[in-house]
Each structure stands twice: as structure tokens, then as C-alpha cells.
PDB file of C-alpha atoms and ligand atoms in Angstrom:
ATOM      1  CA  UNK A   1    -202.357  45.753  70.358  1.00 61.00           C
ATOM      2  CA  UNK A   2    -201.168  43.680  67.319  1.00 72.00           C
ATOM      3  CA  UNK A   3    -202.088  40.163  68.899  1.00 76.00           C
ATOM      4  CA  UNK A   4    -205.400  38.982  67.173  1.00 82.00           C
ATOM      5  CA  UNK A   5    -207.455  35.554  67.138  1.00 84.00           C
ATOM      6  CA  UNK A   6    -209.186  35.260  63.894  1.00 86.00           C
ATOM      7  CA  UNK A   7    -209.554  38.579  63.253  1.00 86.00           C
ATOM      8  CA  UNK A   8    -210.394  39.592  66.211  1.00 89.00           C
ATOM      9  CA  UNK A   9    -208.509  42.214  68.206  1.00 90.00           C
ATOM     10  CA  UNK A  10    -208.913  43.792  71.454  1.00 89.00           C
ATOM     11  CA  UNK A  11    -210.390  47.271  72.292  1.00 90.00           C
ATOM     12  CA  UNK A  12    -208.661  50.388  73.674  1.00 91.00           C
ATOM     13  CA  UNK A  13    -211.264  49.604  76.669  1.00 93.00           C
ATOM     14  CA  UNK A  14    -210.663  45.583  76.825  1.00 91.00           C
ATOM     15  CA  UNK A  15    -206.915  46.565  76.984  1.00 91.00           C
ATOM     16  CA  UNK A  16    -206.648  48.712  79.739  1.00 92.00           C
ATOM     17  CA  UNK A  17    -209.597  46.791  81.732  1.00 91.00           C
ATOM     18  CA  UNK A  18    -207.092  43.653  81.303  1.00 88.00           C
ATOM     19  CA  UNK A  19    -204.274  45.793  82.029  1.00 89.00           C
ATOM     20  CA  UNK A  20    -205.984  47.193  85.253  1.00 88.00           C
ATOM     21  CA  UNK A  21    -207.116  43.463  86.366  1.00 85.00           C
ATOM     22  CA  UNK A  22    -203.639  42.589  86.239  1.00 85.00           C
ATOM     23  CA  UNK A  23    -202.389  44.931  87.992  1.00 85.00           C
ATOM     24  CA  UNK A  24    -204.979  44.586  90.782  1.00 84.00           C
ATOM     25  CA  UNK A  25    -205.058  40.745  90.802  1.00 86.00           C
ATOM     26  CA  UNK A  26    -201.292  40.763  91.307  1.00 90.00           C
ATOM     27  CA  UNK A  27    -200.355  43.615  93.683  1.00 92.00           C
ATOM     28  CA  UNK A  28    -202.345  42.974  96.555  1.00 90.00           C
ATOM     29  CA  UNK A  29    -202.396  38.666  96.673  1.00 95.00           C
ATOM     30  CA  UNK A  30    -198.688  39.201  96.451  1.00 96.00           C
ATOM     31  CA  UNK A  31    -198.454  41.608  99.290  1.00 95.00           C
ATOM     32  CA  UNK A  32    -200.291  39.683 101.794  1.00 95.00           C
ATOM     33  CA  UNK A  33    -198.095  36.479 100.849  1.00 97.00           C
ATOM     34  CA  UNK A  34    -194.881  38.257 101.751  1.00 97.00           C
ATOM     35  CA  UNK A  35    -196.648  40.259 104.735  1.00 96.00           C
ATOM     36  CA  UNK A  36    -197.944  37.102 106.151  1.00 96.00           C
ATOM     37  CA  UNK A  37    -195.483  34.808 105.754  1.00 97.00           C
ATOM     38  CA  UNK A  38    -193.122  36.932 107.358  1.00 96.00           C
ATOM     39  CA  UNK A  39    -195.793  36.889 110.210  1.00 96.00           C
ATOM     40  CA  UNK A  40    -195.842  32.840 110.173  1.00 96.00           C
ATOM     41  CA  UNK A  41    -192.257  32.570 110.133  1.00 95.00           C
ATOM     42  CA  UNK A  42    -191.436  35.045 112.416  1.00 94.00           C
ATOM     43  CA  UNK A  43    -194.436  33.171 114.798  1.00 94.00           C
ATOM     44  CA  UNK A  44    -193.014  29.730 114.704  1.00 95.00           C
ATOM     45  CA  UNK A  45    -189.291  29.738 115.430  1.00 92.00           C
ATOM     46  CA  UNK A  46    -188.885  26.369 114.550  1.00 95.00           C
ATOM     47  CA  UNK A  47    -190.219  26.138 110.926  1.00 96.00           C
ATOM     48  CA  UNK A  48    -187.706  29.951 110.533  1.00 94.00           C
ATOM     49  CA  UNK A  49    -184.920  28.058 111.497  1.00 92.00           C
ATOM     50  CA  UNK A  50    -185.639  25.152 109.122  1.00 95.00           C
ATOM     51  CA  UNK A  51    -185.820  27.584 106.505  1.00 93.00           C
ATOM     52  CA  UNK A  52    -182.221  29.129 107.470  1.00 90.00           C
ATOM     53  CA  UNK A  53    -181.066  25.974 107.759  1.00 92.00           C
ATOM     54  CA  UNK A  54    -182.381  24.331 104.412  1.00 94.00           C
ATOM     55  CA  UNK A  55    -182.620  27.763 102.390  1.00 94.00           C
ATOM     56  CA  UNK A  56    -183.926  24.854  99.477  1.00 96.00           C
ATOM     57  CA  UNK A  57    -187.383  24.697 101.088  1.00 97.00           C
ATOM     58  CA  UNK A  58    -188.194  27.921 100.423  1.00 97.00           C
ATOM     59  CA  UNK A  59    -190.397  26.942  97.252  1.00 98.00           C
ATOM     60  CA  UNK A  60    -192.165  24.615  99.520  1.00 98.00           C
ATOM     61  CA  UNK A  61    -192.740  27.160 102.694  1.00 98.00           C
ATOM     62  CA  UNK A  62    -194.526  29.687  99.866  1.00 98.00           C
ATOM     63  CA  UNK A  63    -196.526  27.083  99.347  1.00 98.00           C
ATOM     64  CA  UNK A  64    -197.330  26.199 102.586  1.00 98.00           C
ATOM     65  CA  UNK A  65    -198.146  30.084 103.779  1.00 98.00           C
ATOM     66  CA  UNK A  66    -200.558  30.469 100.612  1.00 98.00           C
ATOM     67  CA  UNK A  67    -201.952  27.555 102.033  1.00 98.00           C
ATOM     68  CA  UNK A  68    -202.652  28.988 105.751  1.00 98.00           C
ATOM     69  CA  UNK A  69    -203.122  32.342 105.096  1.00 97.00           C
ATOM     70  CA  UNK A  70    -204.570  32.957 101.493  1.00 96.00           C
ATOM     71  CA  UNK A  71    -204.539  35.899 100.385  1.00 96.00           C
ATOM     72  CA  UNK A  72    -208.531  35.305  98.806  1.00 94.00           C
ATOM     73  CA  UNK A  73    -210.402  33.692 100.941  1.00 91.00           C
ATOM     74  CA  UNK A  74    -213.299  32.922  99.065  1.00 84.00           C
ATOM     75  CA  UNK A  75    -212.929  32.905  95.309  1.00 74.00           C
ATOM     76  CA  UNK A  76    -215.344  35.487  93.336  1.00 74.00           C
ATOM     77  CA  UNK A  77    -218.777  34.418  92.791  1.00 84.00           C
ATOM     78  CA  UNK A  78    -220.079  31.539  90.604  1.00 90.00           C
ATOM     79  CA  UNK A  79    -223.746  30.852  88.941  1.00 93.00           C
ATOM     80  CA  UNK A  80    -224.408  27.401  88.556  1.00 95.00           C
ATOM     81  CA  UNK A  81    -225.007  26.468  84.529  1.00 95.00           C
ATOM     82  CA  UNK A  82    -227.195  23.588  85.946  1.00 97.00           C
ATOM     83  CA  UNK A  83    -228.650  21.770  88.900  1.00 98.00           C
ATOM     84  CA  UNK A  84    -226.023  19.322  90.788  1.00 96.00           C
ATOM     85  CA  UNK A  85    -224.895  18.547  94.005  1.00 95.00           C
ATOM     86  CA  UNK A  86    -221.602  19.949  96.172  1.00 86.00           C
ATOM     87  CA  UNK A  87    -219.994  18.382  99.381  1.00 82.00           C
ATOM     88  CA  UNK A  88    -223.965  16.938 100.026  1.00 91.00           C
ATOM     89  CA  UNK A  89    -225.220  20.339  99.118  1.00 92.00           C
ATOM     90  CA  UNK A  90    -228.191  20.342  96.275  1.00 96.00           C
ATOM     91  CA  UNK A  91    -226.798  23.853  94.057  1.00 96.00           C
ATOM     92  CA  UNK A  92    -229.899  24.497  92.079  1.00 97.00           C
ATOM     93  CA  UNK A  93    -229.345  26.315  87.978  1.00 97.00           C
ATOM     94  CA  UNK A  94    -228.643  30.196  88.546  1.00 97.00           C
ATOM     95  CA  UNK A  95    -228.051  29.625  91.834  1.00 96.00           C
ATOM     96  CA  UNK A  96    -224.808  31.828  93.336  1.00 94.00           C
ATOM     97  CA  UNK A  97    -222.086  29.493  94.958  1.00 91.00           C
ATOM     98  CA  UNK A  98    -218.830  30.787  96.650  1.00 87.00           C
ATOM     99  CA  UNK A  99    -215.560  28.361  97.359  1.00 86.00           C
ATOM    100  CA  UNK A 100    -214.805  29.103 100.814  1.00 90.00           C
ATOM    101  CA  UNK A 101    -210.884  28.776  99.660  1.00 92.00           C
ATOM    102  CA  UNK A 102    -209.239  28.861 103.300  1.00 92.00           C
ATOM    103  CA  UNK A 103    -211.973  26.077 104.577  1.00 93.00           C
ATOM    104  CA  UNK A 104    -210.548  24.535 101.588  1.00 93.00           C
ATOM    105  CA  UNK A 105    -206.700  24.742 102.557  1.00 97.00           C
ATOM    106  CA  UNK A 106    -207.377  23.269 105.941  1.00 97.00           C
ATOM    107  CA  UNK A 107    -209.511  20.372 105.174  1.00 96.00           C
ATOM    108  CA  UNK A 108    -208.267  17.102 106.766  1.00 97.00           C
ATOM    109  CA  UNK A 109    -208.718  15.197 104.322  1.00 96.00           C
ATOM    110  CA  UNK A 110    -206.319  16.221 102.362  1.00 98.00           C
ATOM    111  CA  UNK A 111    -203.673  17.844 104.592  1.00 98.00           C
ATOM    112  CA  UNK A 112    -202.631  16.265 107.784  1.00 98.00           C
ATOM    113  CA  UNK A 113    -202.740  18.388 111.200  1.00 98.00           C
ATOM    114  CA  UNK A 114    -203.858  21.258 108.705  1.00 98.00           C
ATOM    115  CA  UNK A 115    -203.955  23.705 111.815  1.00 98.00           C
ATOM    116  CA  UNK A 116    -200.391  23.489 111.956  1.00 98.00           C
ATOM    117  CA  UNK A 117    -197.631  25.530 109.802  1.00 98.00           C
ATOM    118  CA  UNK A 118    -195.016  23.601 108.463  1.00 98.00           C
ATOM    119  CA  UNK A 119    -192.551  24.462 106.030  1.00 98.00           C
ATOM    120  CA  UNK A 120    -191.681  21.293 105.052  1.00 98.00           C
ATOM    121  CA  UNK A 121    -195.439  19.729 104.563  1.00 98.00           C
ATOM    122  CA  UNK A 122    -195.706  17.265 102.145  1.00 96.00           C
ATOM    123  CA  UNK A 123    -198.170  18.216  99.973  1.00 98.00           C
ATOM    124  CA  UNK A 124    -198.214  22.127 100.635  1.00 98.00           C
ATOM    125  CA  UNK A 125    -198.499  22.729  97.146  1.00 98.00           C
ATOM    126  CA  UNK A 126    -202.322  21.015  96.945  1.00 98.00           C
ATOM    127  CA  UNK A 127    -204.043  24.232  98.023  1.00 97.00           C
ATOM    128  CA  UNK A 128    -206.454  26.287  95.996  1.00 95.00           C
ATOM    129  CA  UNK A 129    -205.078  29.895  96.986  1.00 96.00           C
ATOM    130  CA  UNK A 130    -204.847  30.299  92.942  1.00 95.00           C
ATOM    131  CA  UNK A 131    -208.184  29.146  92.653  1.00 92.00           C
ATOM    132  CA  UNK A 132    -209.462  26.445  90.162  1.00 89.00           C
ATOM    133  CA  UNK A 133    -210.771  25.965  86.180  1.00 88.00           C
ATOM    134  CA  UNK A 134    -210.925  28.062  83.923  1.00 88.00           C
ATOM    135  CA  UNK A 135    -210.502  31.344  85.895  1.00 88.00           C
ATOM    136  CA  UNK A 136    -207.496  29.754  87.743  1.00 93.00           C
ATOM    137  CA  UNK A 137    -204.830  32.262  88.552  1.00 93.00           C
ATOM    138  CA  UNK A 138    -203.067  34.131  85.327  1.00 91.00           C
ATOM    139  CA  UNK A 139    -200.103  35.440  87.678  1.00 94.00           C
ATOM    140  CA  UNK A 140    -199.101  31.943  89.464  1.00 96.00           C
ATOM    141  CA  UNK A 141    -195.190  31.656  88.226  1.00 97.00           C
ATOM    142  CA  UNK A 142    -195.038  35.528  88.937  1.00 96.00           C
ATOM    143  CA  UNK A 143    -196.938  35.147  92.498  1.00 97.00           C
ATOM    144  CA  UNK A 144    -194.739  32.515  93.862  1.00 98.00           C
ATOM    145  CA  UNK A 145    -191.548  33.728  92.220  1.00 98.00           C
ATOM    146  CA  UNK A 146    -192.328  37.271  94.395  1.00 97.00           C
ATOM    147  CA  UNK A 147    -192.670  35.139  97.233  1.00 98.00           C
ATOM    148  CA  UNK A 148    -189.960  33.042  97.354  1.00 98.00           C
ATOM    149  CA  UNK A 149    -187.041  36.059  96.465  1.00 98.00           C
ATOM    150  CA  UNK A 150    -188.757  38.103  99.312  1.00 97.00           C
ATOM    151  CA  UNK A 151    -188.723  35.850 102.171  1.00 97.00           C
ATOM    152  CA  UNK A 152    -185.309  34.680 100.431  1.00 96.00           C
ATOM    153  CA  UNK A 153    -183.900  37.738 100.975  1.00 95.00           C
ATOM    154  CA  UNK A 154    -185.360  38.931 104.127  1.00 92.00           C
ATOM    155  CA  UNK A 155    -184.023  35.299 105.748  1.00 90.00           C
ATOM    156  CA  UNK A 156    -180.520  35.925 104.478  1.00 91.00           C
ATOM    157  CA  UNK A 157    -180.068  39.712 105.142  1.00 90.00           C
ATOM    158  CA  UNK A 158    -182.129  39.329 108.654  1.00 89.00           C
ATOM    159  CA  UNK A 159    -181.646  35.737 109.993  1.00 85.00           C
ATOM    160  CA  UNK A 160    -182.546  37.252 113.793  1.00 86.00           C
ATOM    161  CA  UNK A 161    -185.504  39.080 112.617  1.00 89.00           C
ATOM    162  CA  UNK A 162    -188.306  39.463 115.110  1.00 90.00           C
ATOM    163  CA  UNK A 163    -191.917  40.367 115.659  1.00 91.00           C
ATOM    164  CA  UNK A 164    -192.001  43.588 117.667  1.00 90.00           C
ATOM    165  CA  UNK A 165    -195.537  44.335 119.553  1.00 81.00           C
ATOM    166  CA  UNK A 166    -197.633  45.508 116.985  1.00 82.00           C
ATOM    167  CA  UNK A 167    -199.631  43.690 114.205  1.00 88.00           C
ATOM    168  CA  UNK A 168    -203.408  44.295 112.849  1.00 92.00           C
ATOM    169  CA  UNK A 169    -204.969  42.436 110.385  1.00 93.00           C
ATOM    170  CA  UNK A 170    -207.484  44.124 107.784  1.00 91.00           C
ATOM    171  CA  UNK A 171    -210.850  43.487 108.678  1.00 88.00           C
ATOM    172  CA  UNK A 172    -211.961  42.509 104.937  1.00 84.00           C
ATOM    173  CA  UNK A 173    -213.539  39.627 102.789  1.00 81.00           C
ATOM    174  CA  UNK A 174    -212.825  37.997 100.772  1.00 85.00           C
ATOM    175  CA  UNK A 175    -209.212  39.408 100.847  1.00 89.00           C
ATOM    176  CA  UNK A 176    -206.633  38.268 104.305  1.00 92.00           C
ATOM    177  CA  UNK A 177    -204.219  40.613 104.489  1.00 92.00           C
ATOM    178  CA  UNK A 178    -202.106  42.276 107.329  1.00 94.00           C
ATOM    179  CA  UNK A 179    -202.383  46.368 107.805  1.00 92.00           C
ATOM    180  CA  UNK A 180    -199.362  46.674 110.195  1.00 93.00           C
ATOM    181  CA  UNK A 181    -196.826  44.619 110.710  1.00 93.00           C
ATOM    182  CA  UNK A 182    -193.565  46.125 112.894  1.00 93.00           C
ATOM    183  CA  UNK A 183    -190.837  43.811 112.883  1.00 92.00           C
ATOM    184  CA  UNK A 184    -186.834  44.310 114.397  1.00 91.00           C
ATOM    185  CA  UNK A 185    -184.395  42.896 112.095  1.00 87.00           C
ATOM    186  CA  UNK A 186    -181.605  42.602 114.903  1.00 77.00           C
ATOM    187  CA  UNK A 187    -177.775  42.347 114.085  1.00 63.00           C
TER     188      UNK A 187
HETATM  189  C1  HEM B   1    -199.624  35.094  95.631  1.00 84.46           C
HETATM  190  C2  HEM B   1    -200.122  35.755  94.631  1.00 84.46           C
HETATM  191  C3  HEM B   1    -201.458  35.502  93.993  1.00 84.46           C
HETATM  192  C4  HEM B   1    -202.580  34.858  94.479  1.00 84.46           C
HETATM  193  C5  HEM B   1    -202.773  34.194  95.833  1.00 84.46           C
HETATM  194  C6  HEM B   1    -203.588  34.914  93.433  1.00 84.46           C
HETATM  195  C7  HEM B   1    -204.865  34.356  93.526  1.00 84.46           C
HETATM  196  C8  HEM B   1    -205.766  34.300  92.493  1.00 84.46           C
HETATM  197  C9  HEM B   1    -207.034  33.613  92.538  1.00 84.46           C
HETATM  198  C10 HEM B   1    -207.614  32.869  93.744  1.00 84.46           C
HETATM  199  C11 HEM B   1    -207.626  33.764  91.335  1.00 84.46           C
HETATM  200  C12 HEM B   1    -208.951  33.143  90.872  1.00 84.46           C
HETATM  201  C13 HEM B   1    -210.140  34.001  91.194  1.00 84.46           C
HETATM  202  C14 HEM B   1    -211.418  33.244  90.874  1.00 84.46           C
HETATM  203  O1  HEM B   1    -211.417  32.029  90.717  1.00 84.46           O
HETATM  204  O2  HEM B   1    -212.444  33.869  90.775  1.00 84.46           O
HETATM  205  C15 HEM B   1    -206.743  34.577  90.521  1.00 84.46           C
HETATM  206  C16 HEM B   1    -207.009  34.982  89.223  1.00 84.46           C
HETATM  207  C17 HEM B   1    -206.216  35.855  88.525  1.00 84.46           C
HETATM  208  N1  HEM B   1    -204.962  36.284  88.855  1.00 84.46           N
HETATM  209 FE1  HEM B   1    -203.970  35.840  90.562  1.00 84.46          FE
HETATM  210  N2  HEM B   1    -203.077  35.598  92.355  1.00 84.46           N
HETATM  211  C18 HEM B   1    -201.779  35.966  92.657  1.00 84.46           C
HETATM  212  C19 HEM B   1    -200.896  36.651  91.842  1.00 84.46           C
HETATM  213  C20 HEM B   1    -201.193  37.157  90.612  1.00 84.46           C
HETATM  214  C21 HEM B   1    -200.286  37.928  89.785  1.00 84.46           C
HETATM  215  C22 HEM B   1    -198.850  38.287  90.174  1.00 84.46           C
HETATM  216  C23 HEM B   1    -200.981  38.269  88.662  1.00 84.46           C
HETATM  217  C24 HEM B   1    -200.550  39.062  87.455  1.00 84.46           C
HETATM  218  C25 HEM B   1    -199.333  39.361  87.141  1.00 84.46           C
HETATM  219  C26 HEM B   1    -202.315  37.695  88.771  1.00 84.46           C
HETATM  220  C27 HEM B   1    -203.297  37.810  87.829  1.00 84.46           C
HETATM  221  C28 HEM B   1    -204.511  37.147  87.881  1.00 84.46           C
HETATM  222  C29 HEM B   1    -205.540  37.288  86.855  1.00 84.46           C
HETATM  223  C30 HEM B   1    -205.461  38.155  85.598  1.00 84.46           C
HETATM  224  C31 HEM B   1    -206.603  36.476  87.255  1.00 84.46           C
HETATM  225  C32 HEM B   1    -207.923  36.241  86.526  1.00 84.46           C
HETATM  226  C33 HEM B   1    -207.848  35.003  85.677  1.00 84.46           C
HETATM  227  C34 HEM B   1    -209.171  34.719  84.991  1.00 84.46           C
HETATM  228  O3  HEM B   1    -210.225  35.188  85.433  1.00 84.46           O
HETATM  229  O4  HEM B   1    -209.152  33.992  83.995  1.00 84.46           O
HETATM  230  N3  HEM B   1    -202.390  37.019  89.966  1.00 84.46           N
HETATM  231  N4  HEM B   1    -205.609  34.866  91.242  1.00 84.46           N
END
């Protein structure tokens, strides 16, 4: 309450409306990052064991599931401030324009064999799953940080973890996030 800009200080209402956007912005993105990467590693065997292996990579693998499953798929909506032109598309002023985010993350032109999951890609950290300008994600160090001590974790308490039979994805835009996910953790 005592942090001002020229005189200016926020509302009661501005305070808990930014309160309750951070909340919301961070719980669920960060839910569906540890949900579904525990689904991707758990999927391919091989990139797992890389990651028990090389325990090191795990910065890199967070990236690389935000990249293949993000948790927004589309970003919120934009009104163009004037006419221009997008990927060959003519956006005319007013007009509303949505960033297909997980198109985005799988473009080959930026990331080689982008169908496939690896936890050591190259350049894993080029997606847009934290968007882009001046809206881009408030809660990045936080999101990531989640991310890697869960899967951390998980790896070194449960290093034969495995997929039982049932999984379900939510049936939602522009959100991708997992509604079940039953896994065994073995020994
Ligand atoms: C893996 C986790 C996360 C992902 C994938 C994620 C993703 C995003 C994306 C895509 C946007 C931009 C939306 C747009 O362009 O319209 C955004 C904005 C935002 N995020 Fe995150 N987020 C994550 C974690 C967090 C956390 C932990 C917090 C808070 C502690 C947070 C707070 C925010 C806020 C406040 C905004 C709005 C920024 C603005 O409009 O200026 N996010 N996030």
C-alpha cells in the first residue's frame, strides 16, 4: 500500500484485482507445467533417463516441456493500434488478433524436429509460453523455479516412476492442462 509513482497510489480495488491476477496467472500455468511434464517424461523413457543421468539439464527440460505443452495456448486477445501486416496476413486498425502460442513453439523454423521432446534441445528456451512485450509474463523466475524443484524432486525420490492407465486432458482453450494423471512411483 505505501509504494507510489508520483503521487500516485493504488486502490483498495486495484490491489486486490492485482493480487487476484497473480494468484490466478500463477497457480494454474504452474500446475499444468509440473502435471505435464511429468506426463512427457514419464512418455519418453529416454529423455527421463537423461534427466537422471544429467540431473544439470533440468533447467533446460522445463524449458523444453513449456515449449511442447504450454500451459496458454493462445495468448489473451490483442486490438491492433494500426493497420500492418503478420506472417502475410493484412491485420487491419481495431482489428482482434490472437498468437496461436503452441503453433508458435513448434514452428520449424526455429526449432529443429519440433514434434519431438528433447530434454537436451538446443534452443528450448526460445519459446513464447511466457508470452511477449509488454504483457510478457510477471511470474517467469517463479514459474520455472516451481518447475524445475518439482520434477527435481519427483526424479530423485521416484527414479522408476511410471504412467499407470489413466490420463485425461481438460478439454479447454486457451489453457492445456491435464485433469487426471495416475502415476506408480515403484521402489
Ligand atoms: C509456468 C508458469 C507460467 C506460465 C506458462 C505463464 C504464462 C504467462 C503468459 C503467456 C502471459 C502473457 C499473457 C498475454 O500475453 O496476454 C503471462 C502473464 C502474466 N503472468 Fe504468467 N505464467 C506462469 C507463471 C506465473 C507466475 C508464477 C506468476 C505470479 C507469481 C505469473 C503472473 C503473471 C502476471 C501478473 C501476468 C500479466 C502480466 C501483464 O499483463 O503485464 N505467471 N503469464
Amino acid at each position: 500500500m505505501k509504494s507510489e509513482e508520483e503521487g500516485d497510489r493504488l486502490t483498495e480495488n486495484e490491489l486486490a484485482n492485482l493480487l487476484f491476477t497473480i494468484m490466478a496467472a500463477g497457480n494454474e500455468t504452474t500446475t499444468s507445467l509440473i502435471s505435464s511434464g511429468t506426463k512427457l517424461l514419464l512418455t519418453h523413457p529416454d529423455e527421463y533417463r537423461k534427466l537422471v543421468d544429467d540431473p544439470g539439464l533440468i533447467g533446460n527440460a522445463v524449458d523444453e516441456i513449456l515449449r511442447y505443452e504450454a500451459p496458454i495456448q493462445n495468448s489473451f486477445m490483442r486490438i491492433a493500434a494500426h493497420d500492418t501486416e503478420l506472417g502475410g496476413e493484412e491485420v487491419v486498425e481495431g482489428e482482434l488478433v490472437a498468437a496461436l502460442v503452441g503453433a508458435a513453439n513448434r514452428d520449424p523454423a526455429v526449432f529443429d524436429d519440433p514434434d519431438r521432446f528433447l530434454v537436451d534441445r538446443r534452443n528450448a528456451e526460445e519459446h513464447l509460453s511466457f508470452g511477449s512485450g509488454i504483457h510478457f509474463c510477471l511470474g517467469r523466475r517463479v514459474g520455472l523455479q516451481s518447475g524445475m524443484v518439482a520434477l527435481a524432486s519427483l526424479i530423485r525420490r521416484f527414479p522408476k516412476l511410471e504412467l499407470a492407465e489413466e490420463t485425461r486432458w481438460r478439454k479447454t482453450i486457451p489453457t492445456r492442462r491435464l485433469d487426471r494423471l495416475d502415476i506408480v512411483t515403484g521402489a
